[in-house]
Amino acid sequence: MTRATSLPDSVRIAPAPLAGTVHVTGDKSIGHRCLLIGALAGSPVAVSGLPPSADVAATAAALRSLGVQVDLASEDDGRVGGLVTGPIASDAGGSAVGIDCGNSGTTLRLLAGLAAGAGRHVVLDGDASLRRRPVDRITAPLAAMGVRTVAREERLPPLEVLPGAVRDVVWSSPVASAQVKSAVLLAAVAGGVTATVRSPHASRDHTERMLRHGGITVTTTSDADAQEIVTVTPGRFSVDALHAPRDPSAAAFWHVAAACGSGTVLTPGLVLNPGRTGALDVLRAMGADVAIDGERTVGGEPIGDVRVSPGRLTGAEVSGELVVRCLDELPILAVAGALSDDGLVVSDAAELRVKESDRISVLTATLGELGILVEEAPDGFRVPGGQRPGPGHVDAQGDHRIAMTAAVAASLGSGSVTIGGFGTVGSSYPQFLADLESLGGRWEVTDG
Ligand code: S3P
């Protein structure tokens, strides 16, 4: 079973303190990679701990349509595991395979690289949100590798990847994006060539760690012009098992609730990859009490048990390399900013505008509906402190992280909040409402 648990389309969340222990869902970024990279092995790979999310299900379905056997079932705690048997079948010379990536940018970008490296002819498409997210950031390096692509208006999905051979590449990416880096690395490994990706900052390195875990040589350095230079050389990927530990970006919702005074929240077994721990650093800098125990390594990834307790929150500024380390958590950190003494200032974060929604303008509108002033900037936002969310009615606008941000704002606020389009939460965290309830949260289904 890989289908996302169904969520109500409209919910009303009432204020309630959140505290306790929560085992959040499996990591979405690593879950995608367990399937995509697992498919590079020439023998069956056991995968476990994946989130039962619509985005990861889209990756599983996409691989099946390229001849990879993906057998998944629910594990005891609701996460997903099973067997992936690659490789991607070689092109039989037929017509292009159409692939629906749904809401998932990671599926589209990483699969474009993998399909290109495997010489497959695919057309990658998705929902209305995905159709407005740029793909030129991956078609440019793929072109440098000799891959021909066709995109709508040269930069938007649907994206057609034409079959052919890939060649060695050295690519300087203008954005620090793990998705761009991973697309190039996967194209290189699948196509048996050497690739180097230079980026302005380091980004999450799950792909590099997983490839190394399976015996591929991947080096990471930096120089005066690039904070991260990653090179992969040809090799055989071989592994028996891949695991997705629990998702720190899902846990961030509970961490912010705890930091803002709800109570102590313990989240065991979280991914602590340095590319993912920026939100904990921000909360700590603001004055929250953040403790990490039981640090260990699983499949090359550092993990640990994270406990966050309330503190007197001052303000914080987020810019530069820290932005990349907490990009997905910036919407929920805005709520911490509002409830702090001095607020939150975010800059260098124009990437937020090309996520599942334009997260700068949608966040401003959403929190605005709850009476929180957010000042929008081209590359970020400023939330003054000393603001408590009030009651209101918001729409998720096809963005799971906006929906969950509104839900936590409501729990910390002064009145009930109705959230429309809540089903989008299934793309990353289908158990969100169950976990909210287990921490003491109060919610009910509404008609909108
Ligand atoms: C992801 C990388 C990030 C992140 C996204 C998942 C990944 O995107 O925002 O949610 O799994 O590689 P970018 O790499 O485009 O910044």
CSV table of C-alpha atoms and ligand atoms in Angstrom, one decimal:
chain,number,residue,atom,x,y,z
A,1,MET,CA,0.0,0.0,0.0
A,2,THR,CA,1.6,3.3,-1.0
A,3,ARG,CA,-1.5,5.5,-1.2
A,4,ALA,CA,-1.6,8.4,1.1
A,5,THR,CA,-4.0,8.2,4.1
A,6,SER,CA,-7.0,10.3,3.2
A,7,LEU,CA,-7.3,13.6,5.0
A,8,PRO,CA,-10.4,15.9,5.3
A,9,ASP,CA,-10.5,18.7,2.8
A,10,SER,CA,-11.5,21.3,5.4
A,11,VAL,CA,-10.6,21.2,9.2
A,12,ARG,CA,-11.1,23.5,12.1
A,13,ILE,CA,-8.3,23.7,14.6
A,14,ALA,CA,-8.9,25.1,18.1
A,15,PRO,CA,-6.3,26.5,20.5
A,16,ALA,CA,-4.7,23.8,22.7
A,17,PRO,CA,-1.2,23.3,24.3
A,18,LEU,CA,0.8,20.7,22.5
A,19,ALA,CA,3.2,18.5,24.5
A,20,GLY,CA,4.5,14.9,24.6
A,21,THR,CA,6.4,12.4,22.6
A,22,VAL,CA,5.7,12.0,18.9
A,23,HIS,CA,7.2,9.6,16.4
A,24,VAL,CA,6.9,11.6,13.2
A,25,THR,CA,6.7,10.1,9.8
A,26,GLY,CA,9.6,9.0,7.6
A,27,ASP,CA,11.8,11.6,5.9
A,28,LYS,CA,10.3,12.6,2.5
A,29,SER,CA,13.7,13.6,0.9
A,30,ILE,CA,15.3,10.3,1.9
A,31,GLY,CA,12.2,8.3,1.1
A,32,HIS,CA,12.3,9.4,-2.5
A,33,ARG,CA,16.0,8.6,-2.7
A,34,CYS,CA,15.5,5.1,-1.2
A,35,LEU,CA,13.3,4.3,-4.2
A,36,LEU,CA,15.2,6.2,-6.9
A,37,ILE,CA,18.7,5.2,-5.8
A,38,GLY,CA,17.5,1.7,-4.8
A,39,ALA,CA,16.5,1.3,-8.5
A,40,LEU,CA,20.2,1.8,-9.5
A,41,ALA,CA,21.2,-1.5,-7.9
A,42,GLY,CA,21.1,-4.5,-10.1
A,43,SER,CA,19.5,-6.7,-7.4
A,44,PRO,CA,16.6,-6.3,-5.0
A,45,VAL,CA,16.9,-3.6,-2.3
A,46,ALA,CA,14.8,-3.7,0.9
A,47,VAL,CA,13.5,-0.2,1.8
A,48,SER,CA,12.0,0.8,5.1
A,49,GLY,CA,10.8,3.8,7.0
A,50,LEU,CA,9.3,5.7,4.0
A,51,PRO,CA,6.5,8.2,4.7
A,52,PRO,CA,3.1,6.9,3.3
A,53,SER,CA,2.9,10.2,1.5
A,54,ALA,CA,1.4,11.1,-1.9
A,55,ASP,CA,4.8,12.5,-3.1
A,56,VAL,CA,6.7,9.3,-2.4
A,57,ALA,CA,3.9,7.3,-3.8
A,58,ALA,CA,4.3,9.3,-7.0
A,59,THR,CA,7.9,8.4,-7.2
A,60,ALA,CA,7.1,4.7,-6.7
A,61,ALA,CA,4.5,4.8,-9.5
A,62,ALA,CA,6.9,6.6,-11.8
A,63,LEU,CA,9.5,3.9,-11.3
A,64,ARG,CA,7.0,1.2,-12.0
A,65,SER,CA,6.1,2.8,-15.3
A,66,LEU,CA,9.8,2.6,-16.2
A,67,GLY,CA,10.0,-1.2,-15.5
A,68,VAL,CA,11.3,-1.1,-11.9
A,69,GLN,CA,9.5,-3.5,-9.6
A,70,VAL,CA,8.4,-1.6,-6.5
A,71,ASP,CA,6.5,-3.6,-3.9
A,72,LEU,CA,5.5,-1.6,-0.8
A,73,ALA,CA,3.3,-2.3,2.2
A,74,SER,CA,2.4,-0.6,5.4
A,75,GLU,CA,4.8,-1.2,8.3
A,76,ASP,CA,3.6,-1.5,11.9
A,77,ASP,CA,3.8,2.2,12.7
A,78,GLY,CA,2.2,3.4,9.5
A,79,ARG,CA,5.4,4.0,7.6
A,80,VAL,CA,6.0,2.1,4.3
A,81,GLY,CA,8.6,-0.5,3.3
A,82,GLY,CA,9.2,-3.3,0.9
A,83,LEU,CA,11.4,-4.2,-2.1
A,84,VAL,CA,12.7,-2.2,-5.0
A,85,THR,CA,14.2,-4.2,-7.9
A,86,GLY,CA,15.8,-2.2,-10.6
A,87,PRO,CA,17.3,-1.2,-12.9
A,88,ILE,CA,15.2,1.0,-15.1
A,89,ALA,CA,14.4,-1.0,-18.2
A,90,SER,CA,16.2,0.1,-21.4
A,91,ASP,CA,14.1,1.9,-24.0
A,92,ALA,CA,12.3,-0.6,-26.3
A,93,GLY,CA,12.2,2.2,-28.9
A,94,GLY,CA,8.5,2.9,-28.2
A,95,SER,CA,6.8,6.2,-27.5
A,96,ALA,CA,7.5,8.4,-24.6
A,97,VAL,CA,6.3,7.2,-21.1
A,98,GLY,CA,4.0,9.8,-19.5
A,99,ILE,CA,4.7,10.3,-15.8
A,100,ASP,CA,2.4,12.1,-13.4
A,101,CYS,CA,4.6,13.6,-10.6
A,102,GLY,CA,1.5,15.0,-8.8
A,103,ASN,CA,2.6,17.8,-6.4
A,104,SER,CA,6.2,16.5,-6.1
A,105,GLY,CA,9.1,18.6,-7.3
A,106,THR,CA,11.6,16.1,-6.0
A,107,THR,CA,10.0,13.4,-8.1
A,108,LEU,CA,10.1,15.5,-11.2
A,109,ARG,CA,13.6,16.8,-10.8
A,110,LEU,CA,15.4,13.7,-9.6
A,111,LEU,CA,13.6,11.4,-12.0
A,112,ALA,CA,14.4,13.7,-15.0
A,113,GLY,CA,18.1,13.1,-14.1
A,114,LEU,CA,17.7,9.4,-13.6
A,115,ALA,CA,15.7,8.9,-16.8
A,116,ALA,CA,18.2,10.9,-18.8
A,117,GLY,CA,21.1,8.8,-17.5
A,118,ALA,CA,19.2,5.6,-18.3
A,119,GLY,CA,18.5,7.0,-21.8
A,120,ARG,CA,14.8,6.9,-21.4
A,121,HIS,CA,12.2,9.0,-23.3
A,122,VAL,CA,9.8,10.4,-20.7
A,123,VAL,CA,7.3,13.3,-20.3
A,124,LEU,CA,7.1,14.5,-16.7
A,125,ASP,CA,4.0,16.4,-15.6
A,126,GLY,CA,2.1,17.2,-12.5
A,127,ASP,CA,-0.6,19.2,-10.8
A,128,ALA,CA,-1.3,23.0,-11.1
A,129,SER,CA,1.3,23.8,-8.4
A,130,LEU,CA,4.1,21.7,-10.0
A,131,ARG,CA,3.3,23.2,-13.4
A,132,ARG,CA,4.3,26.6,-12.2
A,133,ARG,CA,7.7,25.5,-10.8
A,134,PRO,CA,10.7,26.1,-13.0
A,135,VAL,CA,12.6,23.2,-14.6
A,136,ASP,CA,15.3,25.2,-16.5
A,137,ARG,CA,17.5,24.7,-13.5
A,138,ILE,CA,17.7,21.0,-14.4
A,139,THR,CA,17.4,21.2,-18.2
A,140,ALA,CA,20.5,23.5,-18.4
A,141,PRO,CA,22.9,21.0,-16.7
A,142,LEU,CA,21.2,18.1,-18.6
A,143,ALA,CA,21.8,19.9,-21.9
A,144,ALA,CA,25.5,20.3,-20.9
A,145,MET,CA,25.5,16.5,-20.5
A,146,GLY,CA,24.2,16.1,-24.0
A,147,VAL,CA,20.5,15.5,-23.1
A,148,ARG,CA,17.8,17.1,-25.2
A,149,THR,CA,14.7,18.3,-23.4
A,150,VAL,CA,11.5,20.2,-24.3
A,151,ALA,CA,9.7,22.2,-21.7
A,152,ARG,CA,6.6,24.5,-21.9
A,153,GLU,CA,7.8,28.1,-22.5
A,154,GLU,CA,11.3,26.6,-22.1
A,155,ARG,CA,11.1,26.5,-18.4
A,156,LEU,CA,7.9,24.9,-17.0
A,157,PRO,CA,6.4,21.3,-16.9
A,158,PRO,CA,5.4,19.3,-18.8
A,159,LEU,CA,9.0,18.4,-19.3
A,160,GLU,CA,10.0,15.9,-22.1
A,161,VAL,CA,13.4,14.2,-21.7
A,162,LEU,CA,14.5,12.7,-25.0
A,163,PRO,CA,16.5,9.5,-25.2
A,164,GLY,CA,20.3,9.6,-25.8
A,165,ALA,CA,23.7,9.1,-24.1
A,166,VAL,CA,25.0,11.3,-21.4
A,167,ARG,CA,28.5,12.7,-21.3
A,168,ASP,CA,30.9,14.1,-18.5
A,169,VAL,CA,29.9,17.5,-17.1
A,170,VAL,CA,31.2,20.2,-14.8
A,171,TRP,CA,28.2,22.3,-13.9
A,172,SER,CA,28.0,25.6,-11.8
A,173,SER,CA,24.5,25.9,-10.4
A,174,PRO,CA,23.4,29.5,-9.7
A,175,VAL,CA,21.1,28.1,-6.9
A,176,ALA,CA,22.1,26.0,-3.9
A,177,SER,CA,19.6,23.2,-4.6
A,178,ALA,CA,19.8,19.6,-3.6
A,179,GLN,CA,17.3,18.8,-6.3
A,180,VAL,CA,19.5,20.2,-9.0
A,181,LYS,CA,22.6,18.6,-7.6
A,182,SER,CA,20.9,15.2,-7.2
A,183,ALA,CA,19.4,15.3,-10.8
A,184,VAL,CA,23.0,15.7,-12.2
A,185,LEU,CA,24.5,13.1,-9.9
A,186,LEU,CA,21.8,10.5,-10.7
A,187,ALA,CA,22.1,11.1,-14.4
A,188,ALA,CA,25.9,10.6,-14.1
A,189,VAL,CA,25.6,7.4,-12.1
A,190,ALA,CA,22.9,5.9,-14.3
A,191,GLY,CA,24.8,6.9,-17.4
A,192,GLY,CA,28.2,5.8,-16.2
A,193,VAL,CA,29.9,9.2,-16.6
A,194,THR,CA,31.7,11.7,-14.3
A,195,ALA,CA,29.9,14.8,-13.0
A,196,THR,CA,30.9,17.8,-10.9
A,197,VAL,CA,28.3,20.2,-9.5
A,198,ARG,CA,29.5,23.5,-8.0
A,199,SER,CA,27.0,25.4,-5.8
A,200,PRO,CA,27.0,28.7,-4.0
A,201,HIS,CA,26.2,27.0,-0.6
A,202,ALA,CA,26.1,23.5,0.7
A,203,SER,CA,22.7,21.8,0.5
A,204,ARG,CA,21.3,18.6,2.0
A,205,ASP,CA,23.6,15.7,0.9
A,206,HIS,CA,21.3,12.7,1.2
A,207,THR,CA,22.0,11.6,-2.4
A,208,GLU,CA,25.8,11.7,-1.9
A,209,ARG,CA,25.6,9.8,1.4
A,210,MET,CA,23.3,7.1,-0.1
A,211,LEU,CA,25.5,6.7,-3.2
A,212,ARG,CA,28.6,6.3,-1.0
A,213,HIS,CA,26.8,3.8,1.2
A,214,GLY,CA,26.3,1.7,-1.9
A,215,GLY,CA,30.0,1.9,-3.0
A,216,ILE,CA,30.0,4.9,-5.4
A,217,THR,CA,32.9,7.4,-5.0
A,218,VAL,CA,31.5,10.9,-4.3
A,219,THR,CA,33.8,13.7,-3.1
A,220,THR,CA,32.8,17.0,-1.6
A,221,THR,CA,35.1,20.0,-1.4
A,222,SER,CA,34.9,23.8,-1.6
A,223,ASP,CA,36.9,26.7,-3.1
A,224,ALA,CA,36.8,30.5,-3.2
A,225,ASP,CA,34.0,30.6,-5.8
A,226,ALA,CA,31.8,27.6,-4.6
A,227,GLN,CA,31.0,26.6,-1.1
A,228,GLU,CA,30.2,23.1,-2.3
A,229,ILE,CA,31.8,21.1,-5.1
A,230,VAL,CA,30.6,17.6,-5.5
A,231,THR,CA,32.1,15.1,-7.9
A,232,VAL,CA,30.8,11.6,-8.7
A,233,THR,CA,32.8,9.0,-10.7
A,234,PRO,CA,31.4,5.9,-12.5
A,235,GLY,CA,31.0,2.8,-10.3
A,236,ARG,CA,28.6,0.0,-9.5
A,237,PHE,CA,25.9,0.8,-6.9
A,238,SER,CA,25.2,-2.2,-4.7
A,239,VAL,CA,23.3,-2.3,-1.5
A,240,ASP,CA,21.0,-4.7,0.3
A,241,ALA,CA,18.9,-2.3,2.3
A,242,LEU,CA,18.0,1.5,2.5
A,243,HIS,CA,16.2,3.2,5.3
A,244,ALA,CA,14.5,6.5,5.8
A,245,PRO,CA,14.8,7.8,9.4
A,246,ARG,CA,12.1,10.2,10.7
A,247,ASP,CA,11.5,13.6,9.0
A,248,PRO,CA,12.9,16.8,10.8
A,249,SER,CA,10.9,19.0,8.5
A,250,ALA,CA,7.7,17.3,9.8
A,251,ALA,CA,9.0,17.5,13.4
A,252,ALA,CA,9.7,21.2,13.0
A,253,PHE,CA,5.9,21.9,13.4
A,254,TRP,CA,6.0,20.4,16.9
A,255,HIS,CA,9.4,21.9,17.7
A,256,VAL,CA,8.0,25.4,17.1
A,257,ALA,CA,4.9,24.7,19.1
A,258,ALA,CA,7.1,23.6,22.0
A,259,ALA,CA,9.5,26.5,21.7
A,260,CYS,CA,6.6,29.0,21.7
A,261,GLY,CA,5.5,27.8,25.1
A,262,SER,CA,3.1,24.8,24.5
A,263,GLY,CA,5.2,22.4,26.5
A,264,THR,CA,8.1,20.0,26.0
A,265,VAL,CA,8.0,17.9,22.8
A,266,LEU,CA,10.2,14.8,22.3
A,267,THR,CA,10.8,13.6,18.7
A,268,PRO,CA,12.9,10.4,18.6
A,269,GLY,CA,14.9,9.2,15.7
A,270,LEU,CA,15.1,12.3,13.5
A,271,VAL,CA,17.5,12.9,10.6
A,272,LEU,CA,20.2,15.3,11.8
A,273,ASN,CA,21.9,15.8,8.4
A,274,PRO,CA,23.6,19.2,8.7
A,275,GLY,CA,21.6,20.3,5.7
A,276,ARG,CA,18.4,19.8,7.7
A,277,THR,CA,19.2,21.2,11.2
A,278,GLY,CA,18.9,24.9,10.5
A,279,ALA,CA,15.5,25.3,12.1
A,280,LEU,CA,16.8,23.8,15.4
A,281,ASP,CA,19.7,26.3,15.2
A,282,VAL,CA,17.3,29.1,14.7
A,283,LEU,CA,15.0,28.1,17.6
A,284,ARG,CA,18.1,27.7,19.8
A,285,ALA,CA,19.4,31.1,18.8
A,286,MET,CA,15.9,32.6,19.6
A,287,GLY,CA,16.1,31.1,23.2
A,288,ALA,CA,14.3,27.8,23.0
A,289,ASP,CA,15.8,24.9,25.0
A,290,VAL,CA,16.9,22.3,22.4
A,291,ALA,CA,18.5,19.1,23.5
A,292,ILE,CA,19.8,16.2,21.3
A,293,ASP,CA,20.4,12.7,22.7
A,294,GLY,CA,21.2,9.3,21.3
A,295,GLU,CA,23.1,10.4,18.3
A,296,ARG,CA,23.9,7.6,15.9
A,297,THR,CA,24.4,6.8,12.2
A,298,VAL,CA,22.0,4.9,10.1
A,299,GLY,CA,22.8,4.2,6.4
A,300,GLY,CA,25.3,7.0,6.5
A,301,GLU,CA,22.9,9.6,7.9
A,302,PRO,CA,23.3,11.0,11.4
A,303,ILE,CA,20.1,10.7,13.5
A,304,GLY,CA,19.1,11.5,17.1
A,305,ASP,CA,16.3,12.2,19.6
A,306,VAL,CA,15.4,15.8,19.7
A,307,ARG,CA,13.7,17.4,22.7
A,308,VAL,CA,12.5,21.0,22.5
A,309,SER,CA,11.2,23.0,25.6
A,310,PRO,CA,9.8,26.5,25.9
A,311,GLY,CA,12.1,29.4,26.4
A,312,ARG,CA,11.8,33.2,26.3
A,313,LEU,CA,12.1,33.7,22.6
A,314,THR,CA,13.9,36.8,21.3
A,315,GLY,CA,14.3,37.5,17.6
A,316,ALA,CA,16.4,36.0,14.9
A,317,GLU,CA,17.8,36.8,11.4
A,318,VAL,CA,18.1,34.1,8.8
A,319,SER,CA,20.2,34.7,5.7
A,320,GLY,CA,23.0,33.2,3.6
A,321,GLU,CA,23.9,29.5,4.0
A,322,LEU,CA,21.5,29.1,7.0
A,323,VAL,CA,18.5,29.7,4.6
A,324,VAL,CA,19.4,26.5,2.7
A,325,ARG,CA,19.5,24.6,5.9
A,326,CYS,CA,16.0,25.6,7.0
A,327,LEU,CA,14.3,26.5,3.7
A,328,ASP,CA,11.3,24.2,4.2
A,329,GLU,CA,10.9,25.3,7.8
A,330,LEU,CA,10.7,29.0,7.2
A,331,PRO,CA,6.9,29.1,7.1
A,332,ILE,CA,6.6,27.6,10.6
A,333,LEU,CA,9.5,29.6,11.9
A,334,ALA,CA,7.5,32.7,10.9
A,335,VAL,CA,5.0,31.7,13.6
A,336,ALA,CA,7.8,31.5,16.2
A,337,GLY,CA,8.9,34.9,15.0
A,338,ALA,CA,5.4,36.4,15.6
A,339,LEU,CA,5.3,34.9,19.1
A,340,SER,CA,8.8,36.1,20.0
A,341,ASP,CA,9.8,39.4,21.5
A,342,ASP,CA,11.7,40.8,18.5
A,343,GLY,CA,10.4,38.9,15.5
A,344,LEU,CA,12.1,37.1,12.5
A,345,VAL,CA,13.8,38.6,9.5
A,346,VAL,CA,14.5,36.3,6.5
A,347,SER,CA,16.5,37.3,3.4
A,348,ASP,CA,18.3,35.5,0.6
A,349,ALA,CA,15.3,33.2,0.4
A,350,ALA,CA,13.9,34.0,-3.1
A,351,GLU,CA,13.7,30.2,-3.6
A,352,LEU,CA,10.6,30.3,-1.4
A,353,ARG,CA,8.8,31.8,-4.3
A,354,VAL,CA,9.2,28.6,-6.4
A,355,LYS,CA,8.1,26.0,-3.9
A,356,GLU,CA,4.7,24.3,-3.8
A,357,SER,CA,3.3,27.8,-3.7
A,358,ASP,CA,4.9,31.2,-3.8
A,359,ARG,CA,5.6,30.8,-0.1
A,360,ILE,CA,6.5,34.4,0.6
A,361,SER,CA,3.2,35.8,-0.7
A,362,VAL,CA,1.0,32.9,0.4
A,363,LEU,CA,2.6,32.9,3.9
A,364,THR,CA,2.0,36.7,4.2
A,365,ALA,CA,-1.6,36.2,3.1
A,366,THR,CA,-2.3,33.2,5.4
A,367,LEU,CA,-0.8,34.7,8.5
A,368,GLY,CA,-2.5,38.0,7.6
A,369,GLU,CA,-5.9,36.3,7.8
A,370,LEU,CA,-5.0,35.4,11.4
A,371,GLY,CA,-4.2,39.0,12.2
A,372,ILE,CA,-0.4,38.6,12.0
A,373,LEU,CA,1.5,41.2,10.1
A,374,VAL,CA,4.2,39.9,7.7
A,375,GLU,CA,6.1,42.4,5.6
A,376,GLU,CA,7.0,40.8,2.3
A,377,ALA,CA,10.3,41.4,0.5
A,378,PRO,CA,11.5,40.1,-2.9
A,379,ASP,CA,13.8,37.6,-1.2
A,380,GLY,CA,12.2,37.0,2.1
A,381,PHE,CA,10.0,38.6,4.8
A,382,ARG,CA,9.9,40.3,8.2
A,383,VAL,CA,7.5,39.2,11.0
A,384,PRO,CA,7.5,41.7,13.9
A,385,GLY,CA,7.4,40.0,17.3
A,386,GLY,CA,4.7,40.3,20.0
A,387,GLN,CA,1.9,39.0,17.8
A,388,ARG,CA,-0.5,36.2,18.7
A,389,PRO,CA,-2.5,34.4,16.0
A,390,GLY,CA,-6.2,35.1,16.1
A,391,PRO,CA,-9.2,33.1,14.7
A,392,GLY,CA,-9.8,33.1,11.0
A,393,HIS,CA,-10.4,31.2,7.8
A,394,VAL,CA,-7.4,30.3,5.4
A,395,ASP,CA,-6.8,28.2,2.3
A,396,ALA,CA,-3.8,26.0,2.0
A,397,GLN,CA,-3.4,26.9,-1.8
A,398,GLY,CA,-2.1,23.5,-2.7
A,399,ASP,CA,0.9,23.8,-0.2
A,400,HIS,CA,1.2,21.3,2.5
A,401,ARG,CA,3.6,23.3,4.6
A,402,ILE,CA,1.3,26.4,4.6
A,403,ALA,CA,-1.6,24.2,5.8
A,404,MET,CA,0.4,22.7,8.7
A,405,THR,CA,1.8,26.1,9.6
A,406,ALA,CA,-1.7,27.4,9.9
A,407,ALA,CA,-2.7,24.4,12.0
A,408,VAL,CA,0.1,25.0,14.5
A,409,ALA,CA,-0.6,28.8,14.5
A,410,ALA,CA,-4.2,28.0,15.4
A,411,SER,CA,-3.1,25.7,18.3
A,412,LEU,CA,-0.9,28.5,19.7
A,413,GLY,CA,-3.5,31.2,19.0
A,414,SER,CA,-6.5,32.8,20.6
A,415,GLY,CA,-9.3,31.3,18.5
A,416,SER,CA,-10.4,28.6,16.1
A,417,VAL,CA,-9.0,28.6,12.5
A,418,THR,CA,-10.6,26.9,9.6
A,419,ILE,CA,-8.2,25.6,6.9
A,420,GLY,CA,-9.5,24.8,3.5
A,421,GLY,CA,-7.6,22.5,1.0
A,422,PHE,CA,-6.1,20.6,3.9
A,423,GLY,CA,-5.9,17.4,1.9
A,424,THR,CA,-2.6,18.7,0.5
A,425,VAL,CA,-0.9,17.8,3.8
A,426,GLY,CA,-1.0,14.2,2.5
A,427,SER,CA,1.9,15.0,0.1
A,428,SER,CA,4.3,14.8,3.0
A,429,TYR,CA,2.7,14.0,6.4
A,430,PRO,CA,-0.6,12.1,6.2
A,431,GLN,CA,-0.5,11.4,9.9
A,432,PHE,CA,-0.3,15.1,10.8
A,433,LEU,CA,-3.8,15.3,12.4
A,434,ALA,CA,-3.3,12.0,14.3
A,435,ASP,CA,0.0,13.3,15.7
A,436,LEU,CA,-1.5,16.7,16.5
A,437,GLU,CA,-4.2,14.9,18.5
A,438,SER,CA,-1.7,12.7,20.3
A,439,LEU,CA,0.1,15.9,21.5
A,440,GLY,CA,-3.2,17.3,22.8
A,441,GLY,CA,-4.3,19.3,19.8
A,442,ARG,CA,-7.9,19.9,19.0
A,443,TRP,CA,-9.4,19.6,15.5
A,444,GLU,CA,-12.6,18.7,13.7
A,445,VAL,CA,-13.8,18.2,10.2
A,446,THR,CA,-15.8,21.1,8.8
A,447,ASP,CA,-17.6,21.8,5.5
A,448,GLY,CA,-15.3,24.7,4.8
B,1,S3P,C1,14.6,18.7,-1.5
B,1,S3P,C2,15.4,19.8,-1.6
B,1,S3P,C3,14.8,21.1,-1.4
B,1,S3P,C4,13.6,21.1,-0.5
B,1,S3P,C5,12.6,20.1,-1.0
B,1,S3P,C6,13.2,18.7,-1.0
B,1,S3P,C7,15.2,17.4,-1.8
B,1,S3P,O1,14.5,21.7,-2.6
B,1,S3P,O2,13.0,22.4,-0.5
B,1,S3P,O3,11.4,20.1,-0.2
B,1,S3P,O4,14.6,16.3,-1.4
B,1,S3P,O5,16.2,17.3,-2.5
B,1,S3P,P1,15.7,22.5,-3.5
B,1,S3P,O6,16.8,21.6,-3.6
B,1,S3P,O7,15.1,22.8,-4.8
B,1,S3P,O8,16.0,23.7,-2.7
